[in-house]
PDB file of C-alpha atoms in Angstrom:
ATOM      1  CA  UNK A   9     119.664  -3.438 -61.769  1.00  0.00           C
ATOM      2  CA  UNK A  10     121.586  -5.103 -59.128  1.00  0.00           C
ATOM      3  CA  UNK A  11     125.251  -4.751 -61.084  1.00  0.00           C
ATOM      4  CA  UNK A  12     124.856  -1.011 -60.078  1.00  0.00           C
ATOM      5  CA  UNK A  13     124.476  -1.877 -56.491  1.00  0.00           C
ATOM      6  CA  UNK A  14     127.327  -4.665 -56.152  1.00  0.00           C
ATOM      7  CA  UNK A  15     129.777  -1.668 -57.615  1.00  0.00           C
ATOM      8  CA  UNK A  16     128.653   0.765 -55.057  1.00  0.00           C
ATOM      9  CA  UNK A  17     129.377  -1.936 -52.113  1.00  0.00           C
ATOM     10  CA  UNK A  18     132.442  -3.400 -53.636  1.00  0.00           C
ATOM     11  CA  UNK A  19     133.721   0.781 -53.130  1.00  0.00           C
ATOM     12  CA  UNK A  20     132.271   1.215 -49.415  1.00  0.00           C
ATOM     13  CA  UNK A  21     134.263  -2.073 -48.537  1.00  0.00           C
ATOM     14  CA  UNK A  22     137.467  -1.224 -50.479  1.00  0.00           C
ATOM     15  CA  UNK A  23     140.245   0.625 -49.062  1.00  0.00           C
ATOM     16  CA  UNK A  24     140.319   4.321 -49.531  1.00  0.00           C
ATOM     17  CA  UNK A  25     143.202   4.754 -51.850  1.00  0.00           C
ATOM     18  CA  UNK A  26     141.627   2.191 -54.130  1.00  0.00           C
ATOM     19  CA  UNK A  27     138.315   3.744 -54.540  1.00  0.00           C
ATOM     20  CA  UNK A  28     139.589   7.579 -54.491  1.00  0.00           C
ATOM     21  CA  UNK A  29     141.854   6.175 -57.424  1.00  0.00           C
ATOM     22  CA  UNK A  30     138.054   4.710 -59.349  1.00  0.00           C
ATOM     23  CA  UNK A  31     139.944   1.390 -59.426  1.00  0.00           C
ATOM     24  CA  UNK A  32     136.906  -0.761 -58.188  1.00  0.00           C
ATOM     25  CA  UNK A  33     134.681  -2.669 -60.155  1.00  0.00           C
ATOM     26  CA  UNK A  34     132.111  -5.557 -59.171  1.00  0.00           C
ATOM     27  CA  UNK A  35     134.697  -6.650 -56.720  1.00  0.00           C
ATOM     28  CA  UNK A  36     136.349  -4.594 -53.253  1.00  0.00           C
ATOM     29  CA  UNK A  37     140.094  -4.128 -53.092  1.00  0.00           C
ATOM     30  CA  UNK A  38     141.130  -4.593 -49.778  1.00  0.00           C
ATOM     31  CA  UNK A  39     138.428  -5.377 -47.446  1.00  0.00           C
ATOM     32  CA  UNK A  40     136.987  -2.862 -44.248  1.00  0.00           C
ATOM     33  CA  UNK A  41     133.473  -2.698 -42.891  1.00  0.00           C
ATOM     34  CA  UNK A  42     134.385   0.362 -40.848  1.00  0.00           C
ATOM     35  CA  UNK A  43     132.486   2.657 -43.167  1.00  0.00           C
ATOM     36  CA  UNK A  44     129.555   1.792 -42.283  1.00  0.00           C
ATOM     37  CA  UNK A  45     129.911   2.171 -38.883  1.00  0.00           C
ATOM     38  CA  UNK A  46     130.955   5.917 -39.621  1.00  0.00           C
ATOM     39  CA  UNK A  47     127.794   6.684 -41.551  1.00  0.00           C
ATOM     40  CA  UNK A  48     125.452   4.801 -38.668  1.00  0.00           C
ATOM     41  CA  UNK A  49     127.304   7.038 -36.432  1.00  0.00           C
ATOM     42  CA  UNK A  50     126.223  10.261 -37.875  1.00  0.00           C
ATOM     43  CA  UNK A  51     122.940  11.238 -35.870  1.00  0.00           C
ATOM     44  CA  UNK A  52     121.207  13.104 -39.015  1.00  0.00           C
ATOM     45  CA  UNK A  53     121.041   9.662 -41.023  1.00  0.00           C
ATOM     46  CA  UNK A  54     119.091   8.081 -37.943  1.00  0.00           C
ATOM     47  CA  UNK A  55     116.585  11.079 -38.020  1.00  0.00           C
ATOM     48  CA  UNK A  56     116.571  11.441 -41.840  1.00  0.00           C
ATOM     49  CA  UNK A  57     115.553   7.927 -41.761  1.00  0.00           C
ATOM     50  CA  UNK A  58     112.896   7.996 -39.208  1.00  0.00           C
ATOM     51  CA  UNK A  59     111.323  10.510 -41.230  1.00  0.00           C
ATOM     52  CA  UNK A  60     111.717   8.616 -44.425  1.00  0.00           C
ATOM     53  CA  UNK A  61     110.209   5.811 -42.615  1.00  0.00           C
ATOM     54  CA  UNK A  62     107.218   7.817 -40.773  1.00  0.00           C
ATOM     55  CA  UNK A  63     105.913   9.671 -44.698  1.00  0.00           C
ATOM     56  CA  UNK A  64     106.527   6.515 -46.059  1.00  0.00           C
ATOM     57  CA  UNK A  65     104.112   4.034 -43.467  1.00  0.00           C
ATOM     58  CA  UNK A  66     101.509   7.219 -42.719  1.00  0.00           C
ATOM     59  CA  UNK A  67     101.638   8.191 -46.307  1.00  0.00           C
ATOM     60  CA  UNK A  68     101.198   4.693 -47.476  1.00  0.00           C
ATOM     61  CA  UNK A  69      97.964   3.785 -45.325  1.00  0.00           C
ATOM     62  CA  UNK A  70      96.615   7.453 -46.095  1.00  0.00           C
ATOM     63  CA  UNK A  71      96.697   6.469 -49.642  1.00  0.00           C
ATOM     64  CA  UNK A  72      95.154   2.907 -49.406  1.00  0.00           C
ATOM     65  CA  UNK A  73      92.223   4.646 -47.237  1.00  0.00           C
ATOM     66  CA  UNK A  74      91.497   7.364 -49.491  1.00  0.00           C
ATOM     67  CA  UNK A  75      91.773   5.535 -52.482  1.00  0.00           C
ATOM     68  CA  UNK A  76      89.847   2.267 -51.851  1.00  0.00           C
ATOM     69  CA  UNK A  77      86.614   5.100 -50.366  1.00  0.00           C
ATOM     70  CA  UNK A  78      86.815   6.265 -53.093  1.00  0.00           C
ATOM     71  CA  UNK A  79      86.823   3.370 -55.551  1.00  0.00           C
ATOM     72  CA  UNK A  80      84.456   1.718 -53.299  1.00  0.00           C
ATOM     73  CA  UNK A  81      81.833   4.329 -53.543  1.00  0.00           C
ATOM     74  CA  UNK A  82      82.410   4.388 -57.205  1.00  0.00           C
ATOM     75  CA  UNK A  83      81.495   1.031 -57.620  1.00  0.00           C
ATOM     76  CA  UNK A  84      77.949   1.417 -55.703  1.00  0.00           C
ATOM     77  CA  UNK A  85      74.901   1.486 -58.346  1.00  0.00           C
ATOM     78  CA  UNK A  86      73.230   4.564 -55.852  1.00  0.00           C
ATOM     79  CA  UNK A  87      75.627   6.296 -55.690  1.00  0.00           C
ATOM     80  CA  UNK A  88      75.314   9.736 -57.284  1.00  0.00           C
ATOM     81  CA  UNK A  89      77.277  11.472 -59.818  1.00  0.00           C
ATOM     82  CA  UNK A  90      80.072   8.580 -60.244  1.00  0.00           C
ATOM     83  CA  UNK A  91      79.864   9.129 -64.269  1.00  0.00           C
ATOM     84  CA  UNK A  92      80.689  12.357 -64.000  1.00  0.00           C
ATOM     85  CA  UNK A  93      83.057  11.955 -61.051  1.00  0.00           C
ATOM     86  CA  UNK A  94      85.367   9.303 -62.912  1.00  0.00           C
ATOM     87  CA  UNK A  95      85.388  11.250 -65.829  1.00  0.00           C
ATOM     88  CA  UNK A  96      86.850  14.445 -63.608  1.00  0.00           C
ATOM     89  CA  UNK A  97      89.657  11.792 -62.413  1.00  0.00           C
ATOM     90  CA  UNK A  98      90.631  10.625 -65.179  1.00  0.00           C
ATOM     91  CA  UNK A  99      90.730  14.199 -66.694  1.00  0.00           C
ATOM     92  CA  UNK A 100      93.779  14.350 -63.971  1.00  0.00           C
ATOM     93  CA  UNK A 101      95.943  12.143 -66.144  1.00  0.00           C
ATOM     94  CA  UNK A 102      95.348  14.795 -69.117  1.00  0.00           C
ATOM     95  CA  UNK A 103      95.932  17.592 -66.919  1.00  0.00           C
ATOM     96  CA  UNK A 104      98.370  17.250 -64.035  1.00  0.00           C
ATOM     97  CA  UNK A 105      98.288  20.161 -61.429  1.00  0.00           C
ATOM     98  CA  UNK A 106     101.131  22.367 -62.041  1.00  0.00           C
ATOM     99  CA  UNK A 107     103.765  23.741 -59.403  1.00  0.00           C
ATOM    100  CA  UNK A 108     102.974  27.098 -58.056  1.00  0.00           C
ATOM    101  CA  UNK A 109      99.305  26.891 -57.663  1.00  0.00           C
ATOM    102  CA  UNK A 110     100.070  23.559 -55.848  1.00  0.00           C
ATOM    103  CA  UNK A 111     102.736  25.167 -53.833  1.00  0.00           C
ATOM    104  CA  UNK A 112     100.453  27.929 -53.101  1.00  0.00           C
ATOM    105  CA  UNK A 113      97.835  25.616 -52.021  1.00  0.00           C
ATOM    106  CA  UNK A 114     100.212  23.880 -49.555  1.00  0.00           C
ATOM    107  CA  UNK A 115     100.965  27.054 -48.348  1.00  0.00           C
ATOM    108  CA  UNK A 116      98.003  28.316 -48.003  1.00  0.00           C
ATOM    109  CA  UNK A 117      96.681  25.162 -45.856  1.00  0.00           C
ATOM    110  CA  UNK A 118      99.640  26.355 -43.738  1.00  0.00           C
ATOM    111  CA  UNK A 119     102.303  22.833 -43.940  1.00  0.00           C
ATOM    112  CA  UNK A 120     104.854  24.432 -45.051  1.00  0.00           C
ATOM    113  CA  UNK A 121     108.077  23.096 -43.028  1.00  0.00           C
ATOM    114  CA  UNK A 122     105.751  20.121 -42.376  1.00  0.00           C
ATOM    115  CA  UNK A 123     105.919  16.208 -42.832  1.00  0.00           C
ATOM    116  CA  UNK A 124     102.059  16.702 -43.896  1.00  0.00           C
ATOM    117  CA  UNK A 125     103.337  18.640 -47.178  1.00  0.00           C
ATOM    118  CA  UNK A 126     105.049  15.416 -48.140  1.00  0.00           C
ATOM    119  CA  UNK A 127     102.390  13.201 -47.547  1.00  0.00           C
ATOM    120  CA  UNK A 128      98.511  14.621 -48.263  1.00  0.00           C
ATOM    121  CA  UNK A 129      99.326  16.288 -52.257  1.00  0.00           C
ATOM    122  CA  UNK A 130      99.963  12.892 -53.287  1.00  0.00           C
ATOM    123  CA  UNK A 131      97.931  10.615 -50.967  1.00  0.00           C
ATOM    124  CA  UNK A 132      95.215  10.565 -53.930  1.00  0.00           C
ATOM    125  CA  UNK A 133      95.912   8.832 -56.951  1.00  0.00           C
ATOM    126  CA  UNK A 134      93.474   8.877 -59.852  1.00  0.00           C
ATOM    127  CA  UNK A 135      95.679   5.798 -61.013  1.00  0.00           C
ATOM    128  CA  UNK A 136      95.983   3.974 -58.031  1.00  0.00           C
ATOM    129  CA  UNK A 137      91.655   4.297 -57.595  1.00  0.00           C
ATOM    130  CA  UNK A 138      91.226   3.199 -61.425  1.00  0.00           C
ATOM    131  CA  UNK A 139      92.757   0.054 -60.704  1.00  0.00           C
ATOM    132  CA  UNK A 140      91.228  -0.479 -56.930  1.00  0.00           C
ATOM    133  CA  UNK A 141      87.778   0.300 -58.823  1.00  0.00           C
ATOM    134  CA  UNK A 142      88.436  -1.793 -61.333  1.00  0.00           C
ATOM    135  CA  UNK A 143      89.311  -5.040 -58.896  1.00  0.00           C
ATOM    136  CA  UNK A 144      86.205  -3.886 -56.493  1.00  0.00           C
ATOM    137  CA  UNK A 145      83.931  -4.088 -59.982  1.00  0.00           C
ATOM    138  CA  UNK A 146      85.061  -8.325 -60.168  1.00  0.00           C
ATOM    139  CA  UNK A 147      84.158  -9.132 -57.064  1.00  0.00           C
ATOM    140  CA  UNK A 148      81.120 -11.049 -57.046  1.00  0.00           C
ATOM    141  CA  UNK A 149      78.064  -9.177 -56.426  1.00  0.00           C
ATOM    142  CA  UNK A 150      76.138 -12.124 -54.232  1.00  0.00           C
ATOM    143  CA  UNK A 151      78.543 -10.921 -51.481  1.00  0.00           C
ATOM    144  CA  UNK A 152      77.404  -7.477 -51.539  1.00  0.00           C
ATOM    145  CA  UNK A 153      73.774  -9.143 -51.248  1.00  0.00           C
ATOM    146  CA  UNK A 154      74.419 -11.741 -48.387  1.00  0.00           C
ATOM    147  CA  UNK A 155      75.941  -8.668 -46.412  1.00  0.00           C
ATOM    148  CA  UNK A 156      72.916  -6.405 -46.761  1.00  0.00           C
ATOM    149  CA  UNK A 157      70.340  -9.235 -45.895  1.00  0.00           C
ATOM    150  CA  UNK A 158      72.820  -9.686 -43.172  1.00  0.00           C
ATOM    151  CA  UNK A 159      72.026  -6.144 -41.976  1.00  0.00           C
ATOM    152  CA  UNK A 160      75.316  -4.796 -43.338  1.00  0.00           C
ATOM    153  CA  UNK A 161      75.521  -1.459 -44.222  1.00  0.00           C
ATOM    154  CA  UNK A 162      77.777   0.227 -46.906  1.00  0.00           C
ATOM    155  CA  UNK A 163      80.855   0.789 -44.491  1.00  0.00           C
ATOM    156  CA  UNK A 164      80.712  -2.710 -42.605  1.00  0.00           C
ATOM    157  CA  UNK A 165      80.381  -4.147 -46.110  1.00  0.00           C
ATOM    158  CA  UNK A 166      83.792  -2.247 -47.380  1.00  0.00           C
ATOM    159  CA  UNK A 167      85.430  -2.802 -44.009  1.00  0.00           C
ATOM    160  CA  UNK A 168      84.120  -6.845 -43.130  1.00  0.00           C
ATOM    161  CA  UNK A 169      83.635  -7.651 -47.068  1.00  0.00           C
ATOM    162  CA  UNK A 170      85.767  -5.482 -49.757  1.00  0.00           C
ATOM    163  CA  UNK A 171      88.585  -5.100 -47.884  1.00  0.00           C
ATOM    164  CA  UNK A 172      89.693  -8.822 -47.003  1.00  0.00           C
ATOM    165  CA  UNK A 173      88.785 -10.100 -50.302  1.00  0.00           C
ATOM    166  CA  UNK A 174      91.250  -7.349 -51.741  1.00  0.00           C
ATOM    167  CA  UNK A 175      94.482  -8.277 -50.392  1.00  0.00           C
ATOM    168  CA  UNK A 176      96.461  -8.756 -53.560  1.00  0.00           C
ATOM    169  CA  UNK A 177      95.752  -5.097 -55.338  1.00  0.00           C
ATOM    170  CA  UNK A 178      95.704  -3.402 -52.055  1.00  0.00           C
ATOM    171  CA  UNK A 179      99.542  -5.244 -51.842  1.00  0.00           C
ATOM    172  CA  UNK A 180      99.968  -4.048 -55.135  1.00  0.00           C
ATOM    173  CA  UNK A 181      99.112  -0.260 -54.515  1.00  0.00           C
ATOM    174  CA  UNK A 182     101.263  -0.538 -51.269  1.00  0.00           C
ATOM    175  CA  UNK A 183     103.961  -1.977 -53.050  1.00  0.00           C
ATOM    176  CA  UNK A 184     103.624   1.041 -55.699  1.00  0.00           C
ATOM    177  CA  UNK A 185     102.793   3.690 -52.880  1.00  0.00           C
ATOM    178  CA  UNK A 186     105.599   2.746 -50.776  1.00  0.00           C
ATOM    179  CA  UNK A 187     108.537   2.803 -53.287  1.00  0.00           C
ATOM    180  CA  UNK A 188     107.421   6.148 -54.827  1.00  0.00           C
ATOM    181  CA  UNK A 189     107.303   7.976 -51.381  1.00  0.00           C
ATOM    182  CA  UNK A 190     110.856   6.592 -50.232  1.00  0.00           C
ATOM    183  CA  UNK A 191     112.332   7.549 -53.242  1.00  0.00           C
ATOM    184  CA  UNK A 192     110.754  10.938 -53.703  1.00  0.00           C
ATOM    185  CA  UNK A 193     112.804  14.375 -52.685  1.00  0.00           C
ATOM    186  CA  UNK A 194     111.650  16.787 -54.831  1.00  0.00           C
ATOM    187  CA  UNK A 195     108.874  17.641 -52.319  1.00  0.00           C
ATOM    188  CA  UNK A 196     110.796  17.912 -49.789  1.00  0.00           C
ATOM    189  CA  UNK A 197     112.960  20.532 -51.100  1.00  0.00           C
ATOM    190  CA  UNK A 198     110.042  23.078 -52.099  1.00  0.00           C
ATOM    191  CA  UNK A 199     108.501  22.430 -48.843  1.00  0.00           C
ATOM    192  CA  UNK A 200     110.937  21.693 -45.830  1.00  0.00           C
ATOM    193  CA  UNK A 201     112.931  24.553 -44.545  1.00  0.00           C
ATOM    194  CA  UNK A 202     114.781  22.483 -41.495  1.00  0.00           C
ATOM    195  CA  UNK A 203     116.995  20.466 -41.820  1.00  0.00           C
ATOM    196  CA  UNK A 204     115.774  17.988 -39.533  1.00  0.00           C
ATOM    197  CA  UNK A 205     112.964  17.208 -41.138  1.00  0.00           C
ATOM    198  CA  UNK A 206     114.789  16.120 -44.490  1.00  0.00           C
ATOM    199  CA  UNK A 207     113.996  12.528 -45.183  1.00  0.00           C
ATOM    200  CA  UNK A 208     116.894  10.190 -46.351  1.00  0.00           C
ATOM    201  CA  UNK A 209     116.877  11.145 -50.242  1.00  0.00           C
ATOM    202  CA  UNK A 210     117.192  14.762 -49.685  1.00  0.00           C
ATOM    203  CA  UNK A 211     120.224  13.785 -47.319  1.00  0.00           C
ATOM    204  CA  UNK A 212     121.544  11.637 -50.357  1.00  0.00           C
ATOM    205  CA  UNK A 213     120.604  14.098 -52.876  1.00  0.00           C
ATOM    206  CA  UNK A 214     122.544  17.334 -50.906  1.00  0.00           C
ATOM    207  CA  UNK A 215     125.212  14.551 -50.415  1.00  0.00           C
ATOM    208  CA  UNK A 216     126.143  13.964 -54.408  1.00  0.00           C
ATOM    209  CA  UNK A 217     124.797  16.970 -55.616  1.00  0.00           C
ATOM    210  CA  UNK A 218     126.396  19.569 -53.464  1.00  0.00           C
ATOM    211  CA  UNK A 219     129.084  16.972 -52.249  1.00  0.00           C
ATOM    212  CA  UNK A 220     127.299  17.231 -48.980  1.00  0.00           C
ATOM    213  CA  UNK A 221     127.355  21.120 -48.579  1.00  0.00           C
ATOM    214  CA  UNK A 222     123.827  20.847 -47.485  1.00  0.00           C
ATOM    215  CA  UNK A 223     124.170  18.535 -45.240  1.00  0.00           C
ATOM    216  CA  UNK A 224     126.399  18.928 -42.338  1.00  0.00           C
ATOM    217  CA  UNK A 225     128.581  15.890 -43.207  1.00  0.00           C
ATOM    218  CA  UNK A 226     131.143  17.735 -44.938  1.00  0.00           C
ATOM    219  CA  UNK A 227     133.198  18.572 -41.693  1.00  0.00           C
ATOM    220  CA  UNK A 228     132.658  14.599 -41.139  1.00  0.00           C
ATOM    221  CA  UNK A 229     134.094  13.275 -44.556  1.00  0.00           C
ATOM    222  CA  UNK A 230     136.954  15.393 -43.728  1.00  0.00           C
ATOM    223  CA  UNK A 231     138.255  14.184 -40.612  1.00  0.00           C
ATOM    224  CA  UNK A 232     138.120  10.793 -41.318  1.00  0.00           C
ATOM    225  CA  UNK A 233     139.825   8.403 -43.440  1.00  0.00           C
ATOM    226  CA  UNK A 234     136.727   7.456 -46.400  1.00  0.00           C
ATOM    227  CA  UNK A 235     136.854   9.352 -49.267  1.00  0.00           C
ATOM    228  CA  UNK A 236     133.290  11.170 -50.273  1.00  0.00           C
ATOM    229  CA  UNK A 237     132.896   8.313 -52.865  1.00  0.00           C
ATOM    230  CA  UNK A 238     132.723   5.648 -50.355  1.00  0.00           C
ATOM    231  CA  UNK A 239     130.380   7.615 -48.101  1.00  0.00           C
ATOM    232  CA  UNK A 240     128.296   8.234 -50.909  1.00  0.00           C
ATOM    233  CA  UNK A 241     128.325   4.674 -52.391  1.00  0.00           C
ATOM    234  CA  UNK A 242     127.470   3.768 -48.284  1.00  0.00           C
ATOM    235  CA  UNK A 243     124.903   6.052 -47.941  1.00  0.00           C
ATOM    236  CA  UNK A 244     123.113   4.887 -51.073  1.00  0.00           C
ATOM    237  CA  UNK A 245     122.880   1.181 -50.136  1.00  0.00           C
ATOM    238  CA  UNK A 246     122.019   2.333 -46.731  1.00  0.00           C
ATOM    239  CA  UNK A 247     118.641   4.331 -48.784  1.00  0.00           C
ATOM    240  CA  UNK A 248     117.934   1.409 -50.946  1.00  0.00           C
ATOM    241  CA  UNK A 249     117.787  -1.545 -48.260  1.00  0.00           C
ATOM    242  CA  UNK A 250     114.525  -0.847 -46.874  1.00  0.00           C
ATOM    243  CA  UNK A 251     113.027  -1.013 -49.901  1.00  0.00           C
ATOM    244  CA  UNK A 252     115.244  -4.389 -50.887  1.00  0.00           C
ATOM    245  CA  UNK A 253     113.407  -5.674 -48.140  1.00  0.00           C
ATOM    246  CA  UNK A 254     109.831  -5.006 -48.197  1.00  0.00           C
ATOM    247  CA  UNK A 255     109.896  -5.943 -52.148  1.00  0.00           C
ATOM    248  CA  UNK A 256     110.262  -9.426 -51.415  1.00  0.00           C
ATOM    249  CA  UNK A 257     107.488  -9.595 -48.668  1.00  0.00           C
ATOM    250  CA  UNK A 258     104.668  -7.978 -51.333  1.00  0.00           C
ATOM    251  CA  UNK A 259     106.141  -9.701 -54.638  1.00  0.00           C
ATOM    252  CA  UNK A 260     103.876 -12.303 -54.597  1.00  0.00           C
ATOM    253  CA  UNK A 261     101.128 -10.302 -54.699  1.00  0.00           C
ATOM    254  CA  UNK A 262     102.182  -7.861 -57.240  1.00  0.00           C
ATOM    255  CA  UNK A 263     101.283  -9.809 -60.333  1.00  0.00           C
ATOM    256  CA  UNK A 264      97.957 -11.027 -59.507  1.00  0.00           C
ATOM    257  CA  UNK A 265      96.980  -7.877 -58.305  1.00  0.00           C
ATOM    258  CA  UNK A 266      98.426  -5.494 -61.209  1.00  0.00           C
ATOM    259  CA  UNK A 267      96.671  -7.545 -63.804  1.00  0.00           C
ATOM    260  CA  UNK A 268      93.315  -8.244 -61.991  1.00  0.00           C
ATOM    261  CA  UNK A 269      92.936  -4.463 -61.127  1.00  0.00           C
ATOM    262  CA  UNK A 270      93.941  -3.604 -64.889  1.00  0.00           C
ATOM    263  CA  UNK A 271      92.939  -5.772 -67.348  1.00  0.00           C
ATOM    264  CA  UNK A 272      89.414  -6.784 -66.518  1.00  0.00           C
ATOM    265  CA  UNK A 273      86.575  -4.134 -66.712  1.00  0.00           C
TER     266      UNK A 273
END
């Protein structure tokens, strides 16, 4: 995993003719930072980032509320139909919706060309509320007690009760969450139509793909002194750093929460 990565910044910090020639390895040749001023200069990174960074926060909570209702109220003895409703979920890992009557959906609820589109058809995850369900179902049931003699009722008990003791799977399914949506693109391609709404992987996709045909930069790579290779191998790290750095903050959480919202039933 990270060999990949120290070959893509030994090129960004090597001198052009070195990495136009593919003479870099796991080490620069020659040494210049001034590529990565060029690619902060260009104004559609900043705004393919900020809208990278908006799907992926919004997105992210949207899918830890929706999810942990859901498991919660799954987990409740009264409430009705959860048999049959967990049996309809996990029918959704058998049968995955397909394209065009998604698409037509989308369409149909009229976000099209919106950041919505990229961030409500996946905010639900019958995965991601099997293993919230499945951590809610260990939690000791005297707590649910003490909070109803308390006068708690279901939603103070899920907001002052469920929700702090869950920390380390709700860390988990952010962790999850979070690294899917910044990485995903293939939404945005059926769904955005302007170019200012691409997030940062469409960007990098149009960039290596259509050797930045797409994306306005082309005109850019050309009147300056990097070769495409060292944009591209800029551009990249630039994509993966956010998600370098919230990895660490969440790792210790990972583990505990994977297996307790997994294993036990």
């Amino acid at each position: 995993m990270i060999a990949p990565l120290i070959h893509l910044l030994a090129v960004s910090l090597s001198l052009p003719e070195y990495a136009n020639a593919k003479l870099v390895g796991l080490w620069p040749k020659g040494m210049q930072f001034d590529v990565y001023g060029s690619i902060f200069a260009l104004d559609e990174i900043w705004k393919a980032m900020g809208v990278s960074i908006y799907i992926t926060v919004v997105g992210t909570l949207v899918t830890l509320l929706l999810c942990s209702l859901l498991a919660y109220t799954l987990t409740r003895p009264k409430m009705p139909g959860r048999t049959i409703i967990l049996k309809l979920i996990v029918v959704t890992f058998v049968f995955p919706v397909p394209l065009i009557p998604s698409y037509l959906l989308v369409k149909q609820l009229g976000m099209i060309n919106s950041l919505w589109s990229l961030i409500i058809p996946g905010a639900m995850s019958a995965f991601y509320v099997l293993i919230i369900r499945t951590f809610f179902k260990a939690l000791p049931g005297e707590l649910f007690e003490a909070g109803k003699m308390d006068g708690c009722g279901e939603l103070r008990i899920y907001t002052r009760i469920v929700l702090p003791l869950s920390m380390p799977v709700l860390a988990t399914i952010t962790l999850f969450h979070t690294v899917s949506q910044w990485n995903s693109y293939f939404s945005a391609t059926i769904y955005i139509r302007t170019r200012d709404l691409y997030p940062l992987q469409v960007l990098l996709r149009n960039l290596i793909v259509d050797n930045g045909a797409n994306t306005g930069m082309s005109d850019f790579q050309l009147s300056t002194q990097f070769t495409p290779e060292m944009m591209k191998a800029g551009i990249v790290l630039v994509a993966t750093l956010p998600i370098l750095i919230v990895y660490p903050l969440l790792q210790k959480h990972f583990v505990k929460g994977a297996m307790l919202g997994s294993v036990k039933e």
